[in-house]
Amino acid sequence: MEFSSKLIEKAVNEMSQLPGIGKRTALRLVLHLLKQPKEHTAFLSQALLTMREDIKFCESCHNIADTKICEICANPIRNHETICVVEDIRDVMAIENTGQFKGIYHVLGGKISPIEGVGPNQLNISSLVEKAKSGKVTEIIFALSSTMEGDTTNFYIYKQIADLQIVVSTIARGISVGDELEYADEITLGRSILHRVPFEKTFKNN
């Protein structure tokens, strides 16, 4: 792609680094910004800079937050005895959009994947086990993607907490095996949360 301006070329190259944005889409976005009043671009730039500099991760659940504790964990109305374990921040957003879950979350930050060099120590598993051992948790729900890595991660955590007096369940398999959680529609995902099943059944029947 040829550019008549090095400034436009640089802006397009940077924009195209975003996921799902090719060079042509990046060019359309850049040209759109160029047509807008300068203050609009300044607002966008400032919002991105402020987000990048000031964003925090919740000290309790590892979700993104504006303060040390995220709004979900700080909400006294939520059921703090039920923890939904997810892989990624996007999964929290996906489940929240269903409006079906009233507990709190725990973001692992990934899945165990020996092929990719990701082990248990690289995930937020130890803090989850500590919560489980605190005596304040009655149920842990596994809501990881239905993949080999997701099932491996579920089983690893289950072995760490199996001796505790905690109900361990997993979302119902309304989510197709191999699918990523964030791409599931809200109705299917909501039903999976409501009709969760005891985790033990998922591997004893295999």
PDB file of C-alpha atoms in Angstrom:
ATOM      1  CA  MET A   1       0.000   0.000   0.000  1.00  0.00           C
ATOM      2  CA  GLU A   2       1.482   3.326  -1.117  1.00  0.00           C
ATOM      3  CA  PHE A   3       1.065   6.475   0.971  1.00  0.00           C
ATOM      4  CA  SER A   4       1.557  10.087  -0.066  1.00  0.00           C
ATOM      5  CA  SER A   5       2.249  11.022   3.550  1.00  0.00           C
ATOM      6  CA  LYS A   6       4.711   9.415   5.947  1.00  0.00           C
ATOM      7  CA  LEU A   7       2.560  10.647   8.837  1.00  0.00           C
ATOM      8  CA  ILE A   8      -0.490   8.822   7.488  1.00  0.00           C
ATOM      9  CA  GLU A   9       1.615   5.718   6.821  1.00  0.00           C
ATOM     10  CA  LYS A  10       2.912   5.682  10.390  1.00  0.00           C
ATOM     11  CA  ALA A  11      -0.598   6.140  11.829  1.00  0.00           C
ATOM     12  CA  VAL A  12      -1.960   3.325   9.625  1.00  0.00           C
ATOM     13  CA  ASN A  13       0.880   0.992  10.597  1.00  0.00           C
ATOM     14  CA  GLU A  14       0.217   1.596  14.287  1.00  0.00           C
ATOM     15  CA  MET A  15      -3.552   1.217  13.921  1.00  0.00           C
ATOM     16  CA  SER A  16      -3.160  -2.040  11.995  1.00  0.00           C
ATOM     17  CA  GLN A  17      -1.380  -3.581  14.998  1.00  0.00           C
ATOM     18  CA  LEU A  18      -4.772  -3.889  16.702  1.00  0.00           C
ATOM     19  CA  PRO A  19      -6.433  -7.323  16.489  1.00  0.00           C
ATOM     20  CA  GLY A  20      -8.825  -7.674  13.564  1.00  0.00           C
ATOM     21  CA  ILE A  21      -7.657  -4.441  11.952  1.00  0.00           C
ATOM     22  CA  GLY A  22      -6.009  -4.793   8.543  1.00  0.00           C
ATOM     23  CA  LYS A  23      -4.220  -2.058   6.613  1.00  0.00           C
ATOM     24  CA  ARG A  24      -7.334  -1.050   4.633  1.00  0.00           C
ATOM     25  CA  THR A  25      -9.505  -0.801   7.749  1.00  0.00           C
ATOM     26  CA  ALA A  26      -6.726   1.085   9.524  1.00  0.00           C
ATOM     27  CA  LEU A  27      -6.553   3.540   6.628  1.00  0.00           C
ATOM     28  CA  ARG A  28     -10.327   4.144   6.801  1.00  0.00           C
ATOM     29  CA  LEU A  29     -10.091   4.818  10.533  1.00  0.00           C
ATOM     30  CA  VAL A  30      -7.141   7.166  10.152  1.00  0.00           C
ATOM     31  CA  LEU A  31      -8.843   9.121   7.345  1.00  0.00           C
ATOM     32  CA  HIS A  32     -12.009   9.306   9.459  1.00  0.00           C
ATOM     33  CA  LEU A  33     -10.040  10.775  12.358  1.00  0.00           C
ATOM     34  CA  LEU A  34      -8.416  13.216   9.970  1.00  0.00           C
ATOM     35  CA  LYS A  35     -11.852  14.561   9.002  1.00  0.00           C
ATOM     36  CA  GLN A  36     -12.929  15.060  12.617  1.00  0.00           C
ATOM     37  CA  PRO A  37     -12.214  18.179  14.690  1.00  0.00           C
ATOM     38  CA  LYS A  38      -8.773  18.031  16.308  1.00  0.00           C
ATOM     39  CA  GLU A  39     -10.246  17.921  19.804  1.00  0.00           C
ATOM     40  CA  HIS A  40     -11.992  14.604  19.009  1.00  0.00           C
ATOM     41  CA  THR A  41      -8.657  13.007  18.247  1.00  0.00           C
ATOM     42  CA  ALA A  42      -7.190  14.604  21.373  1.00  0.00           C
ATOM     43  CA  PHE A  43     -10.014  13.153  23.506  1.00  0.00           C
ATOM     44  CA  LEU A  44      -9.383   9.690  22.044  1.00  0.00           C
ATOM     45  CA  SER A  45      -5.635   9.932  22.562  1.00  0.00           C
ATOM     46  CA  GLN A  46      -6.050  11.148  26.143  1.00  0.00           C
ATOM     47  CA  ALA A  47      -8.578   8.428  26.965  1.00  0.00           C
ATOM     48  CA  LEU A  48      -6.193   5.737  25.711  1.00  0.00           C
ATOM     49  CA  LEU A  49      -3.214   7.205  27.567  1.00  0.00           C
ATOM     50  CA  THR A  50      -5.172   7.590  30.815  1.00  0.00           C
ATOM     51  CA  MET A  51      -6.467   4.022  30.550  1.00  0.00           C
ATOM     52  CA  ARG A  52      -2.996   2.629  29.933  1.00  0.00           C
ATOM     53  CA  GLU A  53      -1.397   4.572  32.783  1.00  0.00           C
ATOM     54  CA  ASP A  54      -4.130   4.360  35.426  1.00  0.00           C
ATOM     55  CA  ILE A  55      -5.764   0.954  34.889  1.00  0.00           C
ATOM     56  CA  LYS A  56      -5.337  -1.473  37.775  1.00  0.00           C
ATOM     57  CA  PHE A  57      -5.974  -5.148  38.430  1.00  0.00           C
ATOM     58  CA  CYS A  58      -8.212  -6.070  41.335  1.00  0.00           C
ATOM     59  CA  GLU A  59      -6.144  -7.340  44.256  1.00  0.00           C
ATOM     60  CA  SER A  60      -8.862  -9.870  45.039  1.00  0.00           C
ATOM     61  CA  CYS A  61     -10.028 -11.352  41.718  1.00  0.00           C
ATOM     62  CA  HIS A  62      -7.462  -9.977  39.194  1.00  0.00           C
ATOM     63  CA  ASN A  63     -10.171  -8.346  37.088  1.00  0.00           C
ATOM     64  CA  ILE A  64      -9.489  -4.913  35.583  1.00  0.00           C
ATOM     65  CA  ALA A  65     -10.402  -2.068  37.904  1.00  0.00           C
ATOM     66  CA  ASP A  66     -10.096   1.659  38.486  1.00  0.00           C
ATOM     67  CA  THR A  67      -9.197   1.084  42.148  1.00  0.00           C
ATOM     68  CA  LYS A  68      -7.431  -1.620  44.165  1.00  0.00           C
ATOM     69  CA  ILE A  69     -10.665  -3.609  44.458  1.00  0.00           C
ATOM     70  CA  CYS A  70     -12.980  -3.887  41.440  1.00  0.00           C
ATOM     71  CA  GLU A  71     -16.643  -2.850  41.572  1.00  0.00           C
ATOM     72  CA  ILE A  72     -17.851  -6.460  41.537  1.00  0.00           C
ATOM     73  CA  CYS A  73     -15.748  -7.532  44.534  1.00  0.00           C
ATOM     74  CA  ALA A  74     -16.610  -4.323  46.384  1.00  0.00           C
ATOM     75  CA  ASN A  75     -20.348  -4.776  45.848  1.00  0.00           C
ATOM     76  CA  PRO A  76     -21.914  -5.996  49.145  1.00  0.00           C
ATOM     77  CA  ILE A  77     -24.997  -7.236  47.275  1.00  0.00           C
ATOM     78  CA  ARG A  78     -22.987  -9.860  45.363  1.00  0.00           C
ATOM     79  CA  ASN A  79     -22.759 -13.391  46.773  1.00  0.00           C
ATOM     80  CA  HIS A  80     -19.151 -13.557  47.971  1.00  0.00           C
ATOM     81  CA  GLU A  81     -19.489 -17.233  48.861  1.00  0.00           C
ATOM     82  CA  THR A  82     -19.706 -18.253  45.189  1.00  0.00           C
ATOM     83  CA  ILE A  83     -16.693 -17.794  42.920  1.00  0.00           C
ATOM     84  CA  CYS A  84     -16.798 -18.192  39.152  1.00  0.00           C
ATOM     85  CA  VAL A  85     -13.345 -19.073  37.786  1.00  0.00           C
ATOM     86  CA  VAL A  86     -12.611 -17.703  34.323  1.00  0.00           C
ATOM     87  CA  GLU A  87      -9.600 -17.583  32.067  1.00  0.00           C
ATOM     88  CA  ASP A  88      -9.707 -13.995  30.896  1.00  0.00           C
ATOM     89  CA  ILE A  89     -11.135 -10.564  31.671  1.00  0.00           C
ATOM     90  CA  ARG A  90     -13.296 -10.835  28.536  1.00  0.00           C
ATOM     91  CA  ASP A  91     -15.012 -13.864  30.067  1.00  0.00           C
ATOM     92  CA  VAL A  92     -16.075 -11.775  33.070  1.00  0.00           C
ATOM     93  CA  MET A  93     -17.685  -9.295  30.689  1.00  0.00           C
ATOM     94  CA  ALA A  94     -19.385 -12.086  28.744  1.00  0.00           C
ATOM     95  CA  ILE A  95     -20.924 -13.656  31.869  1.00  0.00           C
ATOM     96  CA  GLU A  96     -21.913 -10.288  33.345  1.00  0.00           C
ATOM     97  CA  ASN A  97     -23.789  -9.496  30.133  1.00  0.00           C
ATOM     98  CA  THR A  98     -26.035 -12.517  30.749  1.00  0.00           C
ATOM     99  CA  GLY A  99     -27.287 -11.025  34.020  1.00  0.00           C
ATOM    100  CA  GLN A 100     -27.554 -14.555  35.448  1.00  0.00           C
ATOM    101  CA  PHE A 101     -24.594 -14.684  37.836  1.00  0.00           C
ATOM    102  CA  LYS A 102     -24.687 -12.843  41.168  1.00  0.00           C
ATOM    103  CA  GLY A 103     -21.480 -14.138  42.741  1.00  0.00           C
ATOM    104  CA  ILE A 104     -17.908 -12.914  42.289  1.00  0.00           C
ATOM    105  CA  TYR A 105     -15.118 -13.921  39.913  1.00  0.00           C
ATOM    106  CA  HIS A 106     -11.539 -15.106  39.866  1.00  0.00           C
ATOM    107  CA  VAL A 107      -9.516 -14.407  36.718  1.00  0.00           C
ATOM    108  CA  LEU A 108      -6.742 -16.947  36.151  1.00  0.00           C
ATOM    109  CA  GLY A 109      -5.045 -15.002  33.393  1.00  0.00           C
ATOM    110  CA  GLY A 110      -4.798 -18.001  31.065  1.00  0.00           C
ATOM    111  CA  LYS A 111      -4.928 -21.797  30.958  1.00  0.00           C
ATOM    112  CA  ILE A 112      -2.348 -24.459  31.692  1.00  0.00           C
ATOM    113  CA  SER A 113      -0.697 -25.260  28.359  1.00  0.00           C
ATOM    114  CA  PRO A 114       2.618 -27.161  28.374  1.00  0.00           C
ATOM    115  CA  ILE A 115       2.900 -26.686  24.599  1.00  0.00           C
ATOM    116  CA  GLU A 116       2.881 -22.914  25.042  1.00  0.00           C
ATOM    117  CA  GLY A 117       5.037 -23.104  28.152  1.00  0.00           C
ATOM    118  CA  VAL A 118       2.278 -21.994  30.534  1.00  0.00           C
ATOM    119  CA  GLY A 119       2.377 -23.784  33.875  1.00  0.00           C
ATOM    120  CA  PRO A 120       0.249 -23.467  37.036  1.00  0.00           C
ATOM    121  CA  ASN A 121       2.731 -21.098  38.670  1.00  0.00           C
ATOM    122  CA  GLN A 122       2.227 -18.586  35.868  1.00  0.00           C
ATOM    123  CA  LEU A 123      -1.502 -18.336  36.551  1.00  0.00           C
ATOM    124  CA  ASN A 124      -3.519 -16.857  39.427  1.00  0.00           C
ATOM    125  CA  ILE A 125      -4.199 -20.274  40.937  1.00  0.00           C
ATOM    126  CA  SER A 126      -2.509 -20.014  44.327  1.00  0.00           C
ATOM    127  CA  SER A 127      -4.626 -17.005  45.349  1.00  0.00           C
ATOM    128  CA  LEU A 128      -7.767 -18.944  44.362  1.00  0.00           C
ATOM    129  CA  VAL A 129      -6.718 -21.895  46.531  1.00  0.00           C
ATOM    130  CA  GLU A 130      -6.115 -19.493  49.433  1.00  0.00           C
ATOM    131  CA  LYS A 131      -9.653 -18.141  49.047  1.00  0.00           C
ATOM    132  CA  ALA A 132     -11.015 -21.684  49.017  1.00  0.00           C
ATOM    133  CA  LYS A 133      -9.163 -22.475  52.236  1.00  0.00           C
ATOM    134  CA  SER A 134     -10.413 -19.328  53.985  1.00  0.00           C
ATOM    135  CA  GLY A 135     -13.695 -21.007  54.933  1.00  0.00           C
ATOM    136  CA  LYS A 136     -15.712 -18.178  53.380  1.00  0.00           C
ATOM    137  CA  VAL A 137     -16.397 -19.912  50.050  1.00  0.00           C
ATOM    138  CA  THR A 138     -19.186 -22.452  49.565  1.00  0.00           C
ATOM    139  CA  GLU A 139     -19.035 -22.993  45.792  1.00  0.00           C
ATOM    140  CA  ILE A 140     -16.482 -22.663  43.022  1.00  0.00           C
ATOM    141  CA  ILE A 141     -17.742 -22.690  39.435  1.00  0.00           C
ATOM    142  CA  PHE A 142     -15.364 -23.560  36.609  1.00  0.00           C
ATOM    143  CA  ALA A 143     -16.225 -21.446  33.550  1.00  0.00           C
ATOM    144  CA  LEU A 144     -13.195 -22.083  31.370  1.00  0.00           C
ATOM    145  CA  SER A 145     -13.449 -22.836  27.665  1.00  0.00           C
ATOM    146  CA  SER A 146     -14.284 -26.432  26.727  1.00  0.00           C
ATOM    147  CA  THR A 147     -10.835 -27.263  25.404  1.00  0.00           C
ATOM    148  CA  MET A 148      -8.143 -29.714  26.464  1.00  0.00           C
ATOM    149  CA  GLU A 149      -6.231 -26.878  28.131  1.00  0.00           C
ATOM    150  CA  GLY A 150      -9.368 -25.684  29.902  1.00  0.00           C
ATOM    151  CA  ASP A 151     -10.208 -29.162  31.191  1.00  0.00           C
ATOM    152  CA  THR A 152      -6.598 -29.680  32.314  1.00  0.00           C
ATOM    153  CA  THR A 153      -6.705 -26.405  34.260  1.00  0.00           C
ATOM    154  CA  ASN A 154     -10.046 -27.304  35.831  1.00  0.00           C
ATOM    155  CA  PHE A 155      -8.751 -30.688  36.964  1.00  0.00           C
ATOM    156  CA  TYR A 156      -5.526 -29.222  38.370  1.00  0.00           C
ATOM    157  CA  ILE A 157      -7.451 -26.718  40.501  1.00  0.00           C
ATOM    158  CA  TYR A 158      -9.960 -29.376  41.541  1.00  0.00           C
ATOM    159  CA  LYS A 159      -7.168 -31.569  42.913  1.00  0.00           C
ATOM    160  CA  GLN A 160      -5.945 -28.612  45.001  1.00  0.00           C
ATOM    161  CA  ILE A 161      -9.325 -28.085  46.677  1.00  0.00           C
ATOM    162  CA  ALA A 162     -10.916 -31.562  46.538  1.00  0.00           C
ATOM    163  CA  ASP A 163     -10.509 -32.134  50.289  1.00  0.00           C
ATOM    164  CA  LEU A 164     -12.303 -28.913  51.234  1.00  0.00           C
ATOM    165  CA  GLN A 165     -15.994 -28.691  52.067  1.00  0.00           C
ATOM    166  CA  ILE A 166     -16.768 -26.744  48.918  1.00  0.00           C
ATOM    167  CA  VAL A 167     -19.173 -27.501  46.074  1.00  0.00           C
ATOM    168  CA  VAL A 168     -17.189 -27.570  42.833  1.00  0.00           C
ATOM    169  CA  SER A 169     -19.280 -27.239  39.682  1.00  0.00           C
ATOM    170  CA  THR A 170     -18.768 -26.426  36.034  1.00  0.00           C
ATOM    171  CA  ILE A 171     -20.983 -24.580  33.598  1.00  0.00           C
ATOM    172  CA  ALA A 172     -23.329 -26.850  31.640  1.00  0.00           C
ATOM    173  CA  ARG A 173     -22.048 -27.930  28.244  1.00  0.00           C
ATOM    174  CA  GLY A 174     -24.399 -25.678  26.360  1.00  0.00           C
ATOM    175  CA  ILE A 175     -21.088 -24.299  25.152  1.00  0.00           C
ATOM    176  CA  SER A 176     -19.766 -26.450  22.311  1.00  0.00           C
ATOM    177  CA  VAL A 177     -16.587 -28.407  23.043  1.00  0.00           C
ATOM    178  CA  GLY A 178     -13.615 -26.476  21.693  1.00  0.00           C
ATOM    179  CA  ASP A 179     -15.426 -23.119  21.713  1.00  0.00           C
ATOM    180  CA  GLU A 180     -14.069 -20.018  23.440  1.00  0.00           C
ATOM    181  CA  LEU A 181     -16.362 -18.627  26.128  1.00  0.00           C
ATOM    182  CA  GLU A 182     -16.319 -15.038  24.884  1.00  0.00           C
ATOM    183  CA  TYR A 183     -17.904 -16.034  21.545  1.00  0.00           C
ATOM    184  CA  ALA A 184     -20.919 -17.777  23.071  1.00  0.00           C
ATOM    185  CA  ASP A 185     -24.265 -15.991  22.797  1.00  0.00           C
ATOM    186  CA  GLU A 186     -25.639 -14.508  26.012  1.00  0.00           C
ATOM    187  CA  ILE A 187     -28.670 -16.823  26.262  1.00  0.00           C
ATOM    188  CA  THR A 188     -26.597 -20.008  25.923  1.00  0.00           C
ATOM    189  CA  LEU A 189     -23.965 -18.724  28.325  1.00  0.00           C
ATOM    190  CA  GLY A 190     -26.598 -17.613  30.826  1.00  0.00           C
ATOM    191  CA  ARG A 191     -28.278 -21.025  30.762  1.00  0.00           C
ATOM    192  CA  SER A 192     -24.893 -22.704  31.226  1.00  0.00           C
ATOM    193  CA  ILE A 193     -24.347 -20.708  34.410  1.00  0.00           C
ATOM    194  CA  LEU A 194     -27.837 -21.465  35.744  1.00  0.00           C
ATOM    195  CA  HIS A 195     -27.675 -25.192  34.926  1.00  0.00           C
ATOM    196  CA  ARG A 196     -24.129 -25.813  36.089  1.00  0.00           C
ATOM    197  CA  VAL A 197     -23.265 -29.379  37.093  1.00  0.00           C
ATOM    198  CA  PRO A 198     -20.991 -30.914  39.759  1.00  0.00           C
ATOM    199  CA  PHE A 199     -17.454 -30.920  38.382  1.00  0.00           C
ATOM    200  CA  GLU A 200     -16.829 -34.535  39.458  1.00  0.00           C
ATOM    201  CA  LYS A 201     -19.452 -35.764  36.985  1.00  0.00           C
ATOM    202  CA  THR A 202     -17.605 -34.228  34.048  1.00  0.00           C
ATOM    203  CA  PHE A 203     -14.583 -36.509  34.370  1.00  0.00           C
ATOM    204  CA  LYS A 204     -16.127 -39.565  36.041  1.00  0.00           C
ATOM    205  CA  ASN A 205     -18.408 -40.066  33.049  1.00  0.00           C
ATOM    206  CA  ASN A 206     -15.565 -39.849  30.522  1.00  0.00           C
TER     207      ASN A 206
END
